Coordinates of C-alpha atoms in Angstrom, one line a residue:
X889 CA 120.0 94.3 95.0
X890 CA 118.0 96.6 93.1
X891 CA 119.2 98.7 90.5
X892 CA 118.6 102.0 92.1
X893 CA 120.0 100.7 95.4
X894 CA 123.2 100.3 93.7
X895 CA 122.8 103.8 92.2
X896 CA 122.5 105.1 95.7
X897 CA 125.4 103.1 97.6
X898 CA 127.7 102.3 94.8
X899 CA 129.5 103.6 91.9
X900 CA 127.2 101.7 89.3
X901 CA 127.6 103.3 86.0
X902 CA 123.7 103.7 85.7
X903 CA 123.7 107.1 88.1
X904 CA 124.7 109.1 85.2
X905 CA 121.6 108.3 83.6
X906 CA 119.1 107.7 86.7
X907 CA 120.1 110.5 89.4
X908 CA 119.6 113.2 86.9
X909 CA 116.0 112.0 85.7
X910 CA 115.0 111.5 89.5
X911 CA 116.7 114.7 90.7
X912 CA 113.6 117.2 90.1
X913 CA 111.3 114.6 92.2
X914 CA 114.1 115.0 94.9
X915 CA 113.6 118.5 94.7
X916 CA 109.5 118.6 95.2
X917 CA 110.6 115.9 98.5
X918 CA 112.9 118.5 99.7
X919 CA 110.3 120.8 99.5
X920 CA 107.2 119.1 100.6
X921 CA 109.6 118.0 103.6
X922 CA 111.3 121.2 104.9
X923 CA 107.7 122.8 104.4
X924 CA 106.3 120.1 106.8
X925 CA 109.3 120.4 109.5
X926 CA 108.7 124.5 109.2
X927 CA 105.2 124.3 110.0
X928 CA 106.0 122.2 113.1
X929 CA 108.2 124.6 114.0
X930 CA 106.2 127.4 113.7
X931 CA 103.2 126.0 115.5
X932 CA 101.0 125.5 112.5
X933 CA 101.1 122.1 112.9
X934 CA 101.2 120.7 116.3
X935 CA 103.0 118.1 118.1
X936 CA 101.5 116.0 121.2
X937 CA 103.0 115.4 124.2
X938 CA 102.4 111.2 125.1
X939 CA 101.6 110.1 128.4
X940 CA 105.1 108.5 128.6
X941 CA 109.0 109.2 128.1
X942 CA 109.9 108.4 124.6
X943 CA 113.2 107.4 123.1
X944 CA 112.4 107.2 119.1
X945 CA 115.1 104.8 117.3
X946 CA 115.3 105.9 113.7
X947 CA 117.3 106.7 110.5
X948 CA 117.8 109.5 108.2
X949 CA 117.6 106.9 105.1
X950 CA 116.0 103.7 104.0
X951 CA 115.5 100.8 106.3
X952 CA 118.1 97.8 107.3
X953 CA 120.2 99.7 109.4
X954 CA 119.7 97.8 112.5
X955 CA 117.4 99.6 114.5
X956 CA 115.9 96.1 115.8
X957 CA 118.9 94.6 117.0
X958 CA 119.3 98.3 118.7
X959 CA 115.8 98.1 120.1
X960 CA 116.3 94.8 121.5
X961 CA 119.6 95.4 123.3
X962 CA 117.8 98.7 124.7
X963 CA 115.0 96.3 126.4
X964 CA 117.5 93.9 127.7
X965 CA 119.2 96.8 129.4
X966 CA 116.1 98.0 130.6
X967 CA 115.3 94.8 132.0
X968 CA 118.5 95.2 133.7
X969 CA 118.0 98.7 135.3
X970 CA 114.0 98.0 136.6
X971 CA 112.3 99.9 133.9
X972 CA 109.3 98.5 133.0
X973 CA 109.8 99.4 129.0
X974 CA 107.4 99.1 125.7
X975 CA 107.7 99.4 122.4
X976 CA 105.7 101.1 119.9
X977 CA 105.9 100.6 116.1
X978 CA 104.0 101.3 112.7
X979 CA 103.7 97.3 112.2
X980 CA 104.5 97.6 108.6
X981 CA 103.6 94.7 106.5
X982 CA 100.9 93.4 109.2
X983 CA 96.9 93.9 109.2
X984 CA 95.8 93.7 112.9
X985 CA 91.9 93.5 113.6
X986 CA 92.2 96.9 115.2
X987 CA 94.5 100.0 116.1
X988 CA 96.5 100.4 118.1
X989 CA 96.7 96.7 118.6
X990 CA 98.7 95.1 121.6
X991 CA 100.8 92.1 120.4
X992 CA 100.0 89.1 122.7
X993 CA 100.9 85.3 122.4
X994 CA 98.2 84.4 119.6
X995 CA 99.5 87.0 117.5
X996 CA 101.2 86.6 114.1
X997 CA 103.6 88.4 111.8
X998 CA 100.6 89.0 109.3
X999 CA 99.0 90.8 112.2
X1000 CA 101.6 92.7 113.8
X1001 CA 104.1 93.3 111.4
X1002 CA 107.6 90.9 111.1
X1003 CA 109.8 93.3 113.0
X1004 CA 107.1 93.7 116.1
X1005 CA 106.3 90.4 116.2
X1006 CA 110.2 89.1 116.1
X1007 CA 110.7 91.7 118.8
X1008 CA 107.6 90.4 121.0
X1009 CA 108.7 86.8 120.4
X1010 CA 112.1 87.4 121.6
X1011 CA 111.5 89.7 124.8
X1012 CA 108.0 89.4 125.4
X1013 CA 107.4 93.3 126.3
X1014 CA 104.3 95.1 125.7
X1015 CA 104.5 96.3 121.8
X1016 CA 101.6 98.3 120.5
X1017 CA 101.2 98.7 116.9
X1018 CA 99.3 101.7 114.7
X1019 CA 100.0 104.5 113.0
X1020 CA 98.5 106.9 116.1
X1021 CA 101.5 106.7 118.0
X1022 CA 100.1 108.8 120.8
X1023 CA 96.9 106.1 121.4
X1024 CA 99.7 103.5 121.1
X1025 CA 101.5 105.1 124.0
X1026 CA 98.8 105.4 125.9
X1027 CA 97.9 101.9 125.8
X1028 CA 101.2 101.1 126.7
X1029 CA 100.8 103.4 129.8
X1030 CA 97.7 101.1 130.5
X1031 CA 99.8 98.3 130.7
X1032 CA 102.4 99.8 133.3
X1033 CA 105.1 100.7 131.1
X1034 CA 107.6 103.8 132.1
X1035 CA 109.4 104.1 129.2
X1036 CA 108.6 103.4 125.4
X1037 CA 111.0 103.0 122.7
X1038 CA 109.6 103.8 119.4
X1039 CA 110.9 101.6 116.7
X1040 CA 111.4 104.1 113.7
X1041 CA 109.3 107.5 113.8
X1042 CA 112.0 109.9 113.7
X1043 CA 110.0 111.9 111.1
X1044 CA 106.9 111.4 112.7
X1045 CA 107.1 115.1 114.3
X1046 CA 103.3 114.9 115.5
X1047 CA 104.2 112.9 118.3
X1048 CA 106.6 114.8 120.6
X1049 CA 109.8 112.4 122.4
X1050 CA 112.5 112.6 124.9
X1051 CA 115.3 111.5 123.5
X1052 CA 116.5 110.5 119.8
X1053 CA 118.9 107.9 118.2
X1054 CA 120.0 107.4 115.1
X1055 CA 121.2 104.0 113.9
X1056 CA 123.3 104.4 110.8
X1057 CA 124.9 101.0 108.6
X1058 CA 128.3 101.4 108.8
X1059 CA 129.0 99.9 105.5
X1060 CA 126.3 101.6 103.5
X1061 CA 126.5 105.1 105.6
X1062 CA 124.4 107.6 103.6
X1063 CA 125.1 106.3 100.1
X1064 CA 125.8 109.3 97.1
X1065 CA 123.7 111.4 100.0
X1066 CA 120.8 112.3 98.3
X1067 CA 117.4 112.7 99.6
X1068 CA 114.6 110.3 97.8
X1069 CA 114.5 109.0 95.0
X1070 CA 117.8 110.3 93.9
X1071 CA 119.1 108.9 96.9
X1072 CA 118.2 106.7 99.8
X1073 CA 117.6 109.6 102.4
X1074 CA 114.4 111.0 104.0
X1075 CA 116.3 113.9 105.8
X1076 CA 119.4 115.5 105.1
X1077 CA 122.5 114.5 107.1
X1078 CA 122.2 118.3 108.9
X1079 CA 119.7 116.0 111.0
X1080 CA 122.4 113.9 112.8
X1081 CA 123.5 117.2 114.9
X1082 CA 119.9 117.7 116.7
X1083 CA 119.7 113.8 118.2
X1084 CA 121.3 112.4 121.3
X1085 CA 123.1 109.4 119.5
X1086 CA 124.3 108.1 116.9
X1087 CA 124.6 104.5 116.8
X1088 CA 127.0 102.8 113.6
X1089 CA 126.3 99.1 113.1
X1090 CA 129.4 97.5 111.8
X1091 CA 132.0 99.0 110.1
X1092 CA 132.4 99.4 106.4
X1093 CA 134.3 96.9 104.0
X1094 CA 137.5 99.2 103.8
X1095 CA 137.7 99.6 107.6
X1096 CA 137.5 95.6 108.2
X1097 CA 139.2 94.8 105.2
X1098 CA 136.6 91.8 104.7
X1099 CA 137.3 89.4 102.0
X1100 CA 133.9 89.6 100.7
X1101 CA 134.5 92.2 97.9
X1102 CA 131.7 94.1 96.2
X1103 CA 131.0 93.1 92.4
X1104 CA 132.4 95.3 89.9
X1105 CA 129.0 96.7 89.9
X1106 CA 129.5 97.9 93.4
X1107 CA 133.0 99.1 93.2
X1108 CA 133.5 101.4 96.7
X1109 CA 130.8 102.4 98.8
X1110 CA 130.1 106.1 98.1
X1111 CA 130.7 107.2 101.6
X1112 CA 134.0 107.6 103.6
X1113 CA 135.1 107.8 107.4
X1114 CA 134.6 111.2 107.3
X1115 CA 130.7 111.1 107.3
X1116 CA 131.3 112.0 111.5
X1117 CA 133.8 114.4 111.5
X1118 CA 132.8 117.7 113.4
X1119 CA 129.6 116.9 114.9
X1120 CA 129.3 117.0 118.8
X1121 CA 126.7 114.1 118.9
X1122 CA 128.0 110.9 120.6
X1123 CA 128.7 108.3 117.7
X1124 CA 128.4 104.8 119.3
X1125 CA 130.2 101.6 118.0
X1126 CA 127.5 98.7 117.7
X1127 CA 128.6 95.1 116.4
X1128 CA 125.8 92.3 115.6
X1129 CA 127.6 88.8 117.2
X1130 CA 125.8 85.4 116.5
X1131 CA 124.8 83.9 118.9
X1132 CA 122.6 80.8 118.4
X1133 CA 121.0 79.1 115.4
X1134 CA 117.6 77.8 116.1
X1135 CA 115.0 75.3 114.2
X1136 CA 111.7 77.2 113.4
X1137 CA 110.3 73.6 113.3
X1138 CA 111.4 72.0 117.0
X1139 CA 112.7 75.3 118.5
X1140 CA 116.0 73.5 119.2
X1141 CA 118.9 75.5 119.7
X1142 CA 122.4 75.3 119.0
X1143 CA 126.0 77.0 119.1
X1144 CA 127.5 78.2 116.0
X1145 CA 130.3 76.1 116.2
X1146 CA 128.4 72.9 116.7
X1147 CA 125.9 74.0 113.4
X1148 CA 128.8 74.6 111.2
X1149 CA 130.0 71.0 112.3
X1150 CA 126.8 69.5 111.4
X1151 CA 125.9 71.9 108.4
X1152 CA 129.0 73.2 106.9
X1153 CA 127.0 74.1 103.3
X1154 CA 123.7 75.9 103.5
X1155 CA 121.1 77.7 101.4
X1156 CA 120.3 81.1 102.5
X1157 CA 117.4 84.0 102.2
X1158 CA 117.0 87.0 103.6
X1159 CA 114.0 89.5 103.2
X1160 CA 115.9 92.6 105.1
X1161 CA 116.9 96.0 104.0
X1162 CA 120.4 94.9 102.8
X1163 CA 120.5 91.0 102.6
X1164 CA 124.2 91.2 101.5
X1165 CA 125.1 91.6 105.1
X1166 CA 123.3 88.6 106.4
X1167 CA 124.9 86.6 103.8
X1168 CA 128.5 88.1 104.9
X1169 CA 127.7 87.0 108.5
X1170 CA 127.3 84.0 107.6
X1171 CA 130.3 83.6 105.6
X1172 CA 132.1 85.3 108.6
X1173 CA 130.7 82.0 110.6
X1174 CA 132.7 79.6 108.3
X1175 CA 129.5 78.4 106.6
X1176 CA 129.6 77.6 102.5
X1177 CA 126.5 79.1 100.7
X1178 CA 125.6 77.0 97.9
X1179 CA 122.9 79.4 97.2
X1180 CA 122.0 82.9 98.8
X1181 CA 119.0 84.7 97.9
X1182 CA 117.8 88.0 98.5
X1183 CA 114.4 89.1 98.8
X1184 CA 112.7 92.7 99.4
X1185 CA 112.6 93.9 102.7
X1186 CA 109.3 92.4 104.3
X1187 CA 108.7 89.9 101.8
X1188 CA 105.8 87.6 102.4
X1189 CA 107.4 84.4 102.2
X1190 CA 105.3 81.0 101.2
X1191 CA 105.6 77.6 101.5
X1192 CA 106.2 76.8 97.7
X1193 CA 109.3 78.9 97.3
X1194 CA 111.1 78.0 100.1
X1195 CA 110.5 74.0 99.9
X1196 CA 112.7 73.7 97.0
X1197 CA 115.7 75.6 98.4
X1198 CA 115.4 73.4 101.5
X1199 CA 115.1 70.2 99.4
X1200 CA 118.7 68.8 99.5
X1201 CA 120.2 70.8 102.5
X1202 CA 119.5 73.1 105.2
X1203 CA 117.8 76.3 104.6
X1204 CA 119.1 79.6 106.8
X1205 CA 117.5 82.8 107.5
X1206 CA 117.2 85.9 109.5
X1207 CA 115.5 86.2 112.8
X1208 CA 112.8 88.5 111.4
X1209 CA 112.4 86.2 108.6
X1210 CA 111.2 83.1 110.7
X1211 CA 108.2 84.5 112.1
X1212 CA 106.9 84.9 108.8
X1213 CA 107.8 81.4 108.2
X1214 CA 106.8 79.6 111.3
X1215 CA 103.7 78.0 110.4
X1216 CA 105.0 76.3 107.5
X1217 CA 108.3 75.6 109.0
X1218 CA 110.2 72.2 107.9
X1219 CA 112.7 70.7 109.8
X1220 CA 115.9 71.9 108.5
X1221 CA 114.8 75.2 108.2
X1222 CA 116.9 77.4 110.7
X1223 CA 117.5 81.3 112.1
X1224 CA 120.5 82.8 113.2
X1225 CA 120.0 85.1 116.0
X1226 CA 122.2 87.9 116.7
X1227 CA 123.0 90.1 119.4
X1228 CA 124.0 93.8 119.7
X1229 CA 127.2 94.6 121.4
X1230 CA 128.7 97.7 122.8
X1231 CA 132.2 98.8 124.5
X1232 CA 131.5 99.2 127.8
X1233 CA 132.0 103.0 127.7
X1234 CA 129.1 103.5 125.2
X1235 CA 127.0 101.2 127.1
X1236 CA 127.1 103.0 130.0
X1237 CA 126.3 106.2 127.8
X1238 CA 123.2 104.5 126.9
X1239 CA 122.6 103.3 130.7
X1240 CA 122.8 107.0 131.9
X1241 CA 120.5 108.2 129.4
X1242 CA 117.8 105.3 130.1
X1243 CA 118.1 106.2 133.8
X1244 CA 117.6 109.9 133.1
X1245 CA 114.5 109.5 130.9
X1246 CA 112.4 107.6 133.5
X1247 CA 113.9 109.8 136.4
X1248 CA 113.3 112.7 134.8
X1249 CA 110.0 112.4 133.5

């Protein structure tokens, strides 16, 4: 974990030196973003109505909150409801031959970005990537889509939207509550009251009593259970359930219990917003981690840096990382597929929202 993240999310001693230095930049960030929102509200900058109804799935902080698992869950629900859904994404980390770019069976993570490619590989629904989200939505309309899920884009006020969902990491929540760069937030917590749903991904270690305790430099998450008190916005609880391990080279899929019987000790990598969350999930699956190495989010892996980790034992990674390693995968490389789950009452609220979006637009 980077030092700045320890300062943002945990009571690291370096906060006393770093935060005061960064506060002037945070004030400038607040001024610029506030002015931008004001210009959109008063009509100086115009927002465009897209060709299809849009539900934005975003966050007010840095990544790693669980937007992609929620997107996959909503895709499944749309299919059950008979709604033809499409996805738009900025395609971070990808370099497509043109934009907007419609992902196809020959696309790669290097072209589309790791998260859009992962969603396409899992779901097969139409996905358009590019910075011009309005153009991407128009492209999806040509594919016959009825509804668009925007993977991120909460702060993209140029695009009008019909519904907004904020995803919050239940473990890290909002860190020290400050805006970038002194804190992890892109918008203040006031934004929580303006959306349709808040989805909390998992619980904090204090809530779960998890055995995997933070190190001395990570004592006590800064936030507490009062983060959502007083809000009228519905707060839905989401959990990520491990489903199966899938071999990158062969495509073989085996259940979690069967995998552990064969491979009780593994090496693990993760290039996501919070690698520790993935490693904790593996430990909760009763796997012993010989070595767990985190990388920065969207890290572009090479065969050379992973070969050593898989020389003596299986290497396990996230599904998002797997799409970047498929081309040079070895036979003892696996990824863990996880599925988002909700309580019945919370799931029904999301179902009703999806149906309303299609029926009223």
